[in-house]
Amino acid sequence: MTDLERIFGPVATSARCTAAMRETVEEVLQLAVEIAREGREGRKIGTLFVIGDVEEVLGRSRPLMLDPLYGHADELLNVRSSEFRETVKELAQLDGAFVVNKQGTFVSAARYIDVEPGTTLAAGLGTRHAAAASITASTRAVALVVSQSSIVRVYARGEIRAEIVPELFLLSRDGLFTRDADVRQVPEAGITLAVADG
């Protein structure tokens, strides 16, 4: 078992990832935690990653600007490339979501995700969370939200399935998880995980 799987495997399981998507979700989750921890140019930033079911996600979203990833070769746009990960950290400062296929290739950036009417959220969560809840409720995608408060939340099937707090403190889980949610610290990764059961 790899370190990445040991740390983020419970999150992928809670999000009910398919076997084909599991490794990609773990890789993008690691990138999301880095963004939450580091920010950019001395300030905290937020972003949204939508992984899988690409055609449906693209059909339920639209570009906010000219896509900065358009026209680049797939092998340059993979989450496993350390050079590209730094590019993603820069692009995360833009509004909109990243769309990632199940193999880990970034398909699009700066996408506006359409939010279905009736999407409900816990108090205090904003538009990125609404977009994540909506797109995962209407597709087979998994979404990762990096909040400007440096918390990463994982959505699947319209619900928060996990939250990761890189600063080793745990946000109140009232209303987010069942009482039996698995909460544990992973000091070597500098994170606290709260994973919904079932």
mmCIF file of C-alpha atoms in Angstrom:
data_model
loop_
_atom_site.group_PDB
_atom_site.id
_atom_site.type_symbol
_atom_site.label_atom_id
_atom_site.label_comp_id
_atom_site.label_asym_id
_atom_site.label_seq_id
_atom_site.Cartn_x
_atom_site.Cartn_y
_atom_site.Cartn_z
ATOM 1 C CA MET A 1 0.000 0.000 0.000
ATOM 2 C CA THR A 2 1.412 3.395 -0.998
ATOM 3 C CA ASP A 3 1.574 6.345 1.414
ATOM 4 C CA LEU A 4 -0.986 8.160 -0.716
ATOM 5 C CA GLU A 5 -3.412 5.241 -0.551
ATOM 6 C CA ARG A 6 -2.856 4.809 3.190
ATOM 7 C CA ILE A 7 -3.589 8.491 3.879
ATOM 8 C CA PHE A 8 -6.378 9.203 1.372
ATOM 9 C CA GLY A 9 -7.715 5.696 0.712
ATOM 10 C CA PRO A 10 -10.477 6.045 3.346
ATOM 11 C CA VAL A 11 -11.634 9.241 1.625
ATOM 12 C CA ALA A 12 -11.818 7.532 -1.771
ATOM 13 C CA THR A 13 -13.751 4.681 -0.176
ATOM 14 C CA SER A 14 -16.189 7.064 1.517
ATOM 15 C CA ALA A 15 -16.718 8.873 -1.801
ATOM 16 C CA ARG A 16 -17.531 5.477 -3.343
ATOM 17 C CA CYS A 17 -14.965 5.921 -6.083
ATOM 18 C CA THR A 18 -14.823 3.349 -8.815
ATOM 19 C CA ALA A 19 -11.592 1.391 -9.037
ATOM 20 C CA ALA A 20 -10.729 3.287 -12.239
ATOM 21 C CA MET A 21 -11.029 6.660 -10.469
ATOM 22 C CA ARG A 22 -9.596 5.859 -7.062
ATOM 23 C CA GLU A 23 -5.934 6.646 -7.728
ATOM 24 C CA THR A 24 -6.815 9.873 -9.531
ATOM 25 C CA VAL A 25 -9.008 11.045 -6.651
ATOM 26 C CA GLU A 26 -6.166 10.334 -4.219
ATOM 27 C CA GLU A 27 -3.650 12.257 -6.394
ATOM 28 C CA VAL A 28 -5.943 15.274 -6.894
ATOM 29 C CA LEU A 29 -6.796 15.219 -3.193
ATOM 30 C CA GLN A 30 -3.120 15.455 -2.331
ATOM 31 C CA LEU A 31 -2.834 18.448 -4.706
ATOM 32 C CA ALA A 32 -5.922 20.054 -3.107
ATOM 33 C CA VAL A 33 -4.391 19.665 0.369
ATOM 34 C CA GLU A 34 -1.173 21.310 -0.885
ATOM 35 C CA ILE A 35 -3.189 24.258 -2.232
ATOM 36 C CA ALA A 36 -5.107 24.557 1.050
ATOM 37 C CA ARG A 37 -1.890 24.482 3.048
ATOM 38 C CA GLU A 38 0.279 26.724 0.852
ATOM 39 C CA GLY A 39 -2.133 29.188 -0.738
ATOM 40 C CA ARG A 40 -0.522 31.363 -3.383
ATOM 41 C CA GLU A 41 1.584 34.495 -3.079
ATOM 42 C CA GLY A 42 0.980 34.754 0.648
ATOM 43 C CA ARG A 43 -2.801 34.462 0.574
ATOM 44 C CA LYS A 44 -5.297 31.651 0.945
ATOM 45 C CA ILE A 45 -7.148 30.602 -2.190
ATOM 46 C CA GLY A 46 -10.083 28.357 -2.944
ATOM 47 C CA THR A 47 -10.795 26.167 -5.946
ATOM 48 C CA LEU A 48 -12.908 23.267 -7.169
ATOM 49 C CA PHE A 49 -11.884 20.008 -8.849
ATOM 50 C CA VAL A 50 -14.520 17.825 -10.532
ATOM 51 C CA ILE A 51 -13.238 14.331 -11.322
ATOM 52 C CA GLY A 52 -14.837 11.834 -13.710
ATOM 53 C CA ASP A 53 -17.976 11.696 -15.888
ATOM 54 C CA VAL A 54 -16.359 14.394 -18.039
ATOM 55 C CA GLU A 55 -18.943 14.606 -20.844
ATOM 56 C CA GLU A 56 -21.803 15.100 -18.370
ATOM 57 C CA VAL A 57 -19.810 17.629 -16.346
ATOM 58 C CA LEU A 58 -18.884 19.630 -19.452
ATOM 59 C CA GLY A 59 -22.533 19.547 -20.513
ATOM 60 C CA ARG A 60 -23.580 21.011 -17.150
ATOM 61 C CA SER A 61 -20.956 23.753 -17.121
ATOM 62 C CA ARG A 62 -19.627 26.543 -19.313
ATOM 63 C CA PRO A 63 -16.328 28.380 -19.710
ATOM 64 C CA LEU A 64 -15.843 31.590 -17.743
ATOM 65 C CA MET A 65 -12.982 32.634 -20.028
ATOM 66 C CA LEU A 66 -10.756 31.150 -22.723
ATOM 67 C CA ASP A 67 -9.648 27.798 -21.347
ATOM 68 C CA PRO A 68 -5.962 28.038 -20.354
ATOM 69 C CA LEU A 69 -5.565 24.260 -20.849
ATOM 70 C CA TYR A 70 -7.028 24.123 -24.350
ATOM 71 C CA GLY A 71 -4.742 22.741 -27.055
ATOM 72 C CA HIS A 72 -2.095 21.251 -24.770
ATOM 73 C CA ALA A 73 -1.114 17.604 -25.125
ATOM 74 C CA ASP A 74 -2.748 15.234 -22.626
ATOM 75 C CA GLU A 75 0.596 14.002 -21.313
ATOM 76 C CA LEU A 76 1.412 17.567 -20.184
ATOM 77 C CA LEU A 77 -1.868 17.922 -18.269
ATOM 78 C CA ASN A 78 -1.640 14.964 -15.895
ATOM 79 C CA VAL A 79 -1.899 15.395 -12.125
ATOM 80 C CA ARG A 80 1.116 13.105 -11.654
ATOM 81 C CA SER A 81 3.412 15.615 -13.406
ATOM 82 C CA SER A 82 5.187 17.785 -10.811
ATOM 83 C CA GLU A 83 5.608 20.628 -13.318
ATOM 84 C CA PHE A 84 1.912 20.601 -14.151
ATOM 85 C CA ARG A 85 0.944 20.540 -10.461
ATOM 86 C CA GLU A 86 2.686 23.918 -10.080
ATOM 87 C CA THR A 87 0.710 25.207 -13.086
ATOM 88 C CA VAL A 88 -2.531 24.056 -11.451
ATOM 89 C CA LYS A 89 -1.597 25.942 -8.282
ATOM 90 C CA GLU A 90 -1.224 29.119 -10.355
ATOM 91 C CA LEU A 91 -4.466 28.527 -12.280
ATOM 92 C CA ALA A 92 -6.335 27.841 -9.019
ATOM 93 C CA GLN A 93 -6.329 31.594 -8.481
ATOM 94 C CA LEU A 94 -8.810 31.923 -11.370
ATOM 95 C CA ASP A 95 -12.541 31.632 -10.829
ATOM 96 C CA GLY A 96 -14.200 28.408 -11.883
ATOM 97 C CA ALA A 97 -13.628 24.689 -11.632
ATOM 98 C CA PHE A 98 -11.085 22.251 -13.002
ATOM 99 C CA VAL A 99 -12.509 19.219 -14.810
ATOM 100 C CA VAL A 100 -10.344 16.089 -14.557
ATOM 101 C CA ASN A 101 -10.879 12.741 -16.269
ATOM 102 C CA LYS A 102 -10.623 9.473 -14.359
ATOM 103 C CA GLN A 103 -7.078 8.895 -15.669
ATOM 104 C CA GLY A 104 -5.874 12.126 -14.030
ATOM 105 C CA THR A 105 -5.702 14.334 -17.122
ATOM 106 C CA PHE A 106 -7.043 17.861 -16.662
ATOM 107 C CA VAL A 107 -9.578 18.437 -19.435
ATOM 108 C CA SER A 108 -10.610 22.025 -18.702
ATOM 109 C CA ALA A 109 -10.108 24.906 -16.281
ATOM 110 C CA ALA A 110 -12.085 28.005 -15.307
ATOM 111 C CA ARG A 111 -15.496 26.317 -15.760
ATOM 112 C CA TYR A 112 -18.716 27.663 -14.283
ATOM 113 C CA ILE A 113 -20.699 24.728 -12.889
ATOM 114 C CA ASP A 114 -24.467 25.097 -13.219
ATOM 115 C CA VAL A 115 -26.177 24.653 -9.850
ATOM 116 C CA GLU A 116 -29.488 22.828 -9.917
ATOM 117 C CA PRO A 117 -32.386 24.575 -8.141
ATOM 118 C CA GLY A 118 -33.063 23.055 -4.740
ATOM 119 C CA THR A 119 -29.412 22.269 -3.957
ATOM 120 C CA THR A 120 -29.089 22.502 -0.174
ATOM 121 C CA LEU A 121 -25.982 23.142 1.886
ATOM 122 C CA ALA A 122 -24.933 23.316 5.505
ATOM 123 C CA ALA A 123 -24.851 26.887 6.829
ATOM 124 C CA GLY A 124 -21.710 28.843 6.009
ATOM 125 C CA LEU A 125 -20.762 26.994 2.829
ATOM 126 C CA GLY A 126 -20.568 29.047 -0.356
ATOM 127 C CA THR A 127 -20.861 28.807 -4.120
ATOM 128 C CA ARG A 128 -18.044 26.306 -4.689
ATOM 129 C CA HIS A 129 -19.768 23.944 -2.281
ATOM 130 C CA ALA A 130 -23.135 24.473 -4.001
ATOM 131 C CA ALA A 131 -21.513 23.681 -7.347
ATOM 132 C CA ALA A 132 -19.831 20.563 -5.909
ATOM 133 C CA ALA A 133 -23.041 19.298 -4.307
ATOM 134 C CA SER A 134 -25.066 19.942 -7.446
ATOM 135 C CA ILE A 135 -22.679 18.425 -9.999
ATOM 136 C CA THR A 136 -22.101 15.290 -7.935
ATOM 137 C CA ALA A 137 -25.835 14.845 -7.376
ATOM 138 C CA SER A 138 -26.538 14.955 -11.120
ATOM 139 C CA THR A 139 -23.471 13.054 -12.438
ATOM 140 C CA ARG A 140 -21.143 10.221 -11.388
ATOM 141 C CA ALA A 141 -18.337 12.728 -10.692
ATOM 142 C CA VAL A 142 -16.545 13.310 -7.393
ATOM 143 C CA ALA A 143 -15.784 16.924 -6.442
ATOM 144 C CA LEU A 144 -13.069 18.330 -4.185
ATOM 145 C CA VAL A 145 -13.524 21.837 -2.812
ATOM 146 C CA VAL A 146 -10.612 23.821 -1.403
ATOM 147 C CA SER A 147 -12.115 26.523 0.815
ATOM 148 C CA GLN A 148 -10.392 29.818 1.415
ATOM 149 C CA SER A 149 -10.514 28.738 5.061
ATOM 150 C CA SER A 150 -7.993 26.007 4.090
ATOM 151 C CA ILE A 151 -10.378 23.074 4.473
ATOM 152 C CA VAL A 152 -10.789 20.485 1.711
ATOM 153 C CA ARG A 153 -14.225 18.876 1.400
ATOM 154 C CA VAL A 154 -15.006 15.851 -0.747
ATOM 155 C CA TYR A 155 -18.439 15.545 -2.379
ATOM 156 C CA ALA A 156 -20.055 12.482 -3.935
ATOM 157 C CA ARG A 157 -23.711 11.884 -4.776
ATOM 158 C CA GLY A 158 -24.571 15.411 -3.686
ATOM 159 C CA GLU A 159 -23.205 15.022 -0.138
ATOM 160 C CA ILE A 160 -20.063 15.853 1.778
ATOM 161 C CA ARG A 161 -18.295 12.522 2.218
ATOM 162 C CA ALA A 162 -15.101 13.765 3.912
ATOM 163 C CA GLU A 163 -13.294 16.854 5.040
ATOM 164 C CA ILE A 164 -9.572 17.326 5.404
ATOM 165 C CA VAL A 165 -8.145 19.990 7.686
ATOM 166 C CA PRO A 166 -4.461 20.440 6.832
ATOM 167 C CA GLU A 167 -3.680 22.563 9.890
ATOM 168 C CA LEU A 168 -4.377 19.727 12.362
ATOM 169 C CA PHE A 169 -7.529 21.176 13.817
ATOM 170 C CA LEU A 170 -10.983 19.827 13.203
ATOM 171 C CA LEU A 171 -13.899 21.974 12.128
ATOM 172 C CA SER A 172 -17.137 21.300 13.965
ATOM 173 C CA ARG A 173 -18.810 18.410 12.197
ATOM 174 C CA ASP A 174 -22.343 19.155 13.367
ATOM 175 C CA GLY A 175 -24.702 18.488 10.513
ATOM 176 C CA LEU A 176 -21.956 17.250 8.191
ATOM 177 C CA PHE A 177 -21.293 13.692 9.308
ATOM 178 C CA THR A 178 -22.945 10.950 11.266
ATOM 179 C CA ARG A 179 -21.784 10.416 14.824
ATOM 180 C CA ASP A 180 -19.900 7.343 13.660
ATOM 181 C CA ALA A 181 -17.748 9.193 11.133
ATOM 182 C CA ASP A 182 -14.126 8.086 11.270
ATOM 183 C CA VAL A 183 -12.037 11.028 12.485
ATOM 184 C CA ARG A 184 -8.311 10.618 12.704
ATOM 185 C CA GLN A 185 -5.124 12.596 12.486
ATOM 186 C CA VAL A 186 -2.324 11.734 10.108
ATOM 187 C CA PRO A 187 0.570 13.738 11.584
ATOM 188 C CA GLU A 188 3.102 12.795 8.926
ATOM 189 C CA ALA A 189 0.779 14.298 6.311
ATOM 190 C CA GLY A 190 -0.100 17.285 8.486
ATOM 191 C CA ILE A 191 -3.845 16.675 8.187
ATOM 192 C CA THR A 192 -6.931 15.660 10.094
ATOM 193 C CA LEU A 193 -9.459 13.516 8.238
ATOM 194 C CA ALA A 194 -13.156 13.207 8.912
ATOM 195 C CA VAL A 195 -14.650 10.507 6.735
ATOM 196 C CA ALA A 196 -18.378 9.790 6.559
ATOM 197 C CA ASP A 197 -19.305 6.185 7.170
ATOM 198 C CA GLY A 198 -21.358 4.039 4.781
#
